Coordinates of C-alpha atoms and ligand atoms in Angstrom, one line a residue:
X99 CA -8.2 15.7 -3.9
X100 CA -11.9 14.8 -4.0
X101 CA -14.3 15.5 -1.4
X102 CA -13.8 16.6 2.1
X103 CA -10.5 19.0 1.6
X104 CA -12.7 21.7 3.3
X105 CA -15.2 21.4 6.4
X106 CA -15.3 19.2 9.6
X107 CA -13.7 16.2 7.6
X108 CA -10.9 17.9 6.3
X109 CA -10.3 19.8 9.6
X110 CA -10.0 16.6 11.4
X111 CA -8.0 15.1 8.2
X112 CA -5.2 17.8 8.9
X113 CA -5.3 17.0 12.2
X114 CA -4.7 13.5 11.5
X115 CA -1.8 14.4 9.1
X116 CA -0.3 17.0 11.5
X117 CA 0.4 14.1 14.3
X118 CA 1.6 11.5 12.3
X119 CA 4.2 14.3 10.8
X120 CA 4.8 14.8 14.2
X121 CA 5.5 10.9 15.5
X122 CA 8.2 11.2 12.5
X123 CA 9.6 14.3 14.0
X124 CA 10.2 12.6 17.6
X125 CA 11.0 9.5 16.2
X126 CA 7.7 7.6 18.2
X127 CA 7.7 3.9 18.3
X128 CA 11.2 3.6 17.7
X129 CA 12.8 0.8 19.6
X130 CA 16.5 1.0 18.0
X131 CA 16.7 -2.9 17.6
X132 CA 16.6 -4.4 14.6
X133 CA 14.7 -8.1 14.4
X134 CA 15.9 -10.6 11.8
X135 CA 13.0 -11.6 9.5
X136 CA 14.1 -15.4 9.1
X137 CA 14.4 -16.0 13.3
X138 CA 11.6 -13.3 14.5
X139 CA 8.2 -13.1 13.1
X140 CA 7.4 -10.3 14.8
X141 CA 9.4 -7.0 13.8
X142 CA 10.8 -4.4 16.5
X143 CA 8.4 -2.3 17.9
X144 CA 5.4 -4.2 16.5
X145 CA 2.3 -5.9 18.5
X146 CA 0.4 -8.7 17.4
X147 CA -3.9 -8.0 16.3
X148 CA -6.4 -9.8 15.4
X149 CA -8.5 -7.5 13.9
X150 CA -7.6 -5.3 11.2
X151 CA -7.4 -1.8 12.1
X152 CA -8.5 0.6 9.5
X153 CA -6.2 3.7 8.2
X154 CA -6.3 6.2 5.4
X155 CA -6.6 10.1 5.2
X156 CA -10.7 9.8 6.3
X157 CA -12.1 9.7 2.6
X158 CA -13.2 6.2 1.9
X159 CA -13.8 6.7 -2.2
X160 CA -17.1 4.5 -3.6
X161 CA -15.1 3.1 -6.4
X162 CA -18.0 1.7 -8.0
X163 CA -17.5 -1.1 -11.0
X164 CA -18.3 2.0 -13.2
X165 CA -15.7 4.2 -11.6
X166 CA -13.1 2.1 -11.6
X167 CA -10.0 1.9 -14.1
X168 CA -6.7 0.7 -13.5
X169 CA -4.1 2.6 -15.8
X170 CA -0.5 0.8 -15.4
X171 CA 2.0 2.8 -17.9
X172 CA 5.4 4.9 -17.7
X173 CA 7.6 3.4 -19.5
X174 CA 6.7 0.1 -20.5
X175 CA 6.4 -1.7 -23.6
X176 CA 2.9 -2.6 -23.5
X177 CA 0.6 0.3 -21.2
X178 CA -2.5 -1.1 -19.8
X179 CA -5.9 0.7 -18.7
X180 CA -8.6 -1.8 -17.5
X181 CA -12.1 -1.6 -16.9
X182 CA -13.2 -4.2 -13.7
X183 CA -14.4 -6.9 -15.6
X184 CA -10.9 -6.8 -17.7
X185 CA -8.7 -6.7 -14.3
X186 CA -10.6 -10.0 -13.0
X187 CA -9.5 -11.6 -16.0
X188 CA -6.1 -11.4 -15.2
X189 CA -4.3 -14.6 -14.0
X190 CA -5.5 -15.0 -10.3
X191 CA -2.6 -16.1 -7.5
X192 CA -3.2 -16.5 -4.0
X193 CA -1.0 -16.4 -0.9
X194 CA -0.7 -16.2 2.8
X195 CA 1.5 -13.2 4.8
X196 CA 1.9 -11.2 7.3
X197 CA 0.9 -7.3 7.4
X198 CA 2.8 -4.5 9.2
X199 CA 1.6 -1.3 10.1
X200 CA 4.0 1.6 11.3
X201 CA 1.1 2.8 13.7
X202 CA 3.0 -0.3 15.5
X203 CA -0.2 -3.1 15.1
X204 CA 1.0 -6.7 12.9
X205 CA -1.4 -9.1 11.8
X206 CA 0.0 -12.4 10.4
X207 CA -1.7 -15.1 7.9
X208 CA -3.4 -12.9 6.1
X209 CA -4.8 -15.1 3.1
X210 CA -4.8 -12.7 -0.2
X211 CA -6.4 -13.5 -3.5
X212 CA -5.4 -10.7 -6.4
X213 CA -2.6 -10.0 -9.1
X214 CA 0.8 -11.0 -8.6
X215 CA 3.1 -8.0 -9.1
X216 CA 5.2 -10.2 -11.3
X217 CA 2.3 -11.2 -13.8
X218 CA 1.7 -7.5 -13.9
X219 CA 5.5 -7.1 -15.1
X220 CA 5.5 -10.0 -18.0
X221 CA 2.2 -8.1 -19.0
X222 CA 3.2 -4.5 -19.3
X223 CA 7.1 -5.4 -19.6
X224 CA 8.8 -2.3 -17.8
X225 CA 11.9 -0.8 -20.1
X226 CA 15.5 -2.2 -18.8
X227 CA 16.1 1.4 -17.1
X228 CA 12.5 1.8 -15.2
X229 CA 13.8 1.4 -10.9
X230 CA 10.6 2.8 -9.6
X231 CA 6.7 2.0 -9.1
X232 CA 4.4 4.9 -8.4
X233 CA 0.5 3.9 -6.9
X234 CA -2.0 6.5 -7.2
X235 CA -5.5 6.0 -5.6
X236 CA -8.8 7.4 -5.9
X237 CA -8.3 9.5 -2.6
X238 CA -5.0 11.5 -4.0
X239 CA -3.0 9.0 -2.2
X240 CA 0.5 8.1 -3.6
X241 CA 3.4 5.4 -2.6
X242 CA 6.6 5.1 -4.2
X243 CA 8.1 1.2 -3.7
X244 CA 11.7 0.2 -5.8
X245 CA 11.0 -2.1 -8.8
X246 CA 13.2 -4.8 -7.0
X247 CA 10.4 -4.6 -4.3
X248 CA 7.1 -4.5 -6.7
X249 CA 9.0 -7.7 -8.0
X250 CA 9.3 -9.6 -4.9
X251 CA 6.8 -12.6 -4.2
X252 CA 4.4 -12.0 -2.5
X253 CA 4.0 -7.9 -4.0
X254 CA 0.0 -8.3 -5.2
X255 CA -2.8 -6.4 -6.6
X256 CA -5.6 -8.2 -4.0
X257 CA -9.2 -7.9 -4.4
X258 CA -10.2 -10.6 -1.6
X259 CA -9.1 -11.2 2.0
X260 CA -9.8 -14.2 3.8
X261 CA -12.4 -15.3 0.9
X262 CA -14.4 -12.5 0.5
X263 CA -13.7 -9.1 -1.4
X264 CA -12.1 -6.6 0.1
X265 CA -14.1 -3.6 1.7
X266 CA -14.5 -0.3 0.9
X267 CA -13.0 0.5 4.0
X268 CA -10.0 -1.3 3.1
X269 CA -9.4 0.0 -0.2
X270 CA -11.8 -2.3 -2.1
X271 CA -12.4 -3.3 -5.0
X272 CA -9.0 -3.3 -5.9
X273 CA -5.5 -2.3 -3.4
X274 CA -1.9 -3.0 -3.3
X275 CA -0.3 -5.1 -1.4
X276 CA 3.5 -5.1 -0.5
X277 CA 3.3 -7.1 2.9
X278 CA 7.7 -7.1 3.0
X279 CA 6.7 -3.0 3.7
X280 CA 5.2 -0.5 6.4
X281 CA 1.8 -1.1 5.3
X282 CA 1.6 2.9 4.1
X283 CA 3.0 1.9 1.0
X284 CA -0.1 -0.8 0.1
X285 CA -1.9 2.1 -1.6
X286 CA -5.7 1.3 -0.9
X287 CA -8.5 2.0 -3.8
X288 CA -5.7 1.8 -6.3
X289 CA -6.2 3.9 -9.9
X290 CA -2.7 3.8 -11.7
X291 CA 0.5 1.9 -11.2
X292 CA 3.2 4.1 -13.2
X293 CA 6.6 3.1 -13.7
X294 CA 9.1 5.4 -14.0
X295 CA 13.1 6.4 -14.2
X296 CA 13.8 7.8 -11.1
X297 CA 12.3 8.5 -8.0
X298 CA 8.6 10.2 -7.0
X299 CA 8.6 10.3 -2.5
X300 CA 4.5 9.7 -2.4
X301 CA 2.5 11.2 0.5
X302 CA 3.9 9.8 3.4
X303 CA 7.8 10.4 2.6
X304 CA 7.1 13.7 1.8
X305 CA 5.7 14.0 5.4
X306 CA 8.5 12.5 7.2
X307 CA 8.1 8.9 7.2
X308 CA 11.0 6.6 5.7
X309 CA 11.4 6.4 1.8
X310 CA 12.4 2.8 2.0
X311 CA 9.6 1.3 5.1
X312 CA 11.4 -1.9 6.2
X313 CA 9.7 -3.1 8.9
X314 CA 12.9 -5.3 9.8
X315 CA 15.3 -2.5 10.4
X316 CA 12.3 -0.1 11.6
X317 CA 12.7 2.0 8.8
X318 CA 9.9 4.0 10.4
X319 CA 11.1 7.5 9.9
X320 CA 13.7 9.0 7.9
Ligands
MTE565 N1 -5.5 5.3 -1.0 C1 -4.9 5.2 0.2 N2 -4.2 4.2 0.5 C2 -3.6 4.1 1.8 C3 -3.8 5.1 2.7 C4 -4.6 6.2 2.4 O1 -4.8 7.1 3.2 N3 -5.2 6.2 1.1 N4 -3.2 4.9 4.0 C5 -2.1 4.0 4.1 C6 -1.8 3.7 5.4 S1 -1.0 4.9 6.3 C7 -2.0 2.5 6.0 S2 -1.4 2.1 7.5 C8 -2.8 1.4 5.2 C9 -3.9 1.0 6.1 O2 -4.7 0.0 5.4 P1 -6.0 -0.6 6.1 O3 -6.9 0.6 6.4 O4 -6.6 -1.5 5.1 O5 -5.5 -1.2 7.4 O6 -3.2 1.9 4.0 C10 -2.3 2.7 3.3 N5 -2.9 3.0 2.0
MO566 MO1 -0.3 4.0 8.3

């Protein structure tokens, strides 16, 4: 990990991993109801912002145009590793949807501008046997989603939010965006996409929290 693994900030890092691990241990926020995603809007256990509340492990990396490559390999036909400039020219897609965080907050319409998972697939063309997508960031940070869910509409690689590029705060230039998940599994500042055969938990579900993230069944913990 870069940066602050030692010192004050990654002190109060730990600290900040330590009591999320332990929400997952007691099982916080759950409300043991399940909502259905085509009647409620609003999942169980979830409360409606509008702001958008800002969460990640406390380094907030500068990825500079300079710094910033986007490798997407594993095994695919065609392996990609793009410099800014290359990612922008990309075919664009925009949409509108909701995001849900496990910290409990929702925040609906939110309108996206960025790659859509699917062009990314006709692109790279994953090998018939590939059932998992691995994002790494420029923190460390790691997400494991099914290739069934990278595939869904509405799965994007955004780099603007309501019109304007998305902050560094946010995981600008360039995130993930699977808004049908807990939001941990949007990797923020994203580096690689790597598809593989077989499974890879990424930081959170090794740390308790739910492999799947369904925010419909509260698939919180697991
Ligand atoms: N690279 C990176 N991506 C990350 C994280 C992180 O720590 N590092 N935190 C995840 C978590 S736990 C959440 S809730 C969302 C928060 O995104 P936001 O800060 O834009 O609201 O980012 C996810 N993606
Ligand atoms: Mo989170």
């Amino acid at each position: 990990m870069p940066d602050s693994d030692t010192g004050t900030a990654g002190k109060s890092r730990d600290k900040l991993i330590e009591r999320k691990q332990e929400w997952a241990r007691e099982g916080r926020l759950l409300t043991g109801t399940n909502a259905d995603p085509d009647r409620d809007r609003l999942p169980p256990g979830q409360r409606l912002v509008k702001d958008w509340p800002v969460l990640d492990l406390g380094t907030q990396p500068d990825v500079t145009e300079q710094k910033f490559r986007l490798d997407i390999d594993g095994a695919v036909e065609n392996r990609l590793s793009l410099r800014l400039d290359e990612f922008m020219e990309l075919p664009m897609a925009t949409d509108i949807s909701d995001m849900h965080c496990v910290t409990q907050w929702s925040r609906y319409d939110n309108r996206w501008e960025g790659v859509a998972a699917s062009a990314i697939l006709d692109l790279v063309k994953p090998r018939s046997d590939v059932n998992h997508v691995i994002f790494t960031a420029h923190d460390g940070y790691t997400a494991n989603i099914r290739l069934d869910q990278f595939a869904q509409p509405g799965t994007m690689l955004v780099h603007r939010w309501e019109g304007k590029p998305i902050t560094r705060e946010h995981g600008g230039p360039v995130r993930m965006l699977v808004p049908k998940l807990y939001l941990w599994k949007s990797a923020k500042w994203l580096r690689r996409i790597h598809f593989t055969i077989g499974d890879h938990p990424g930081f959170w579900e090794t740390r308790g929290y739910h492999n799947n993230a369904d925010p419909w069944t509260e698939e919180r913990y697991g």
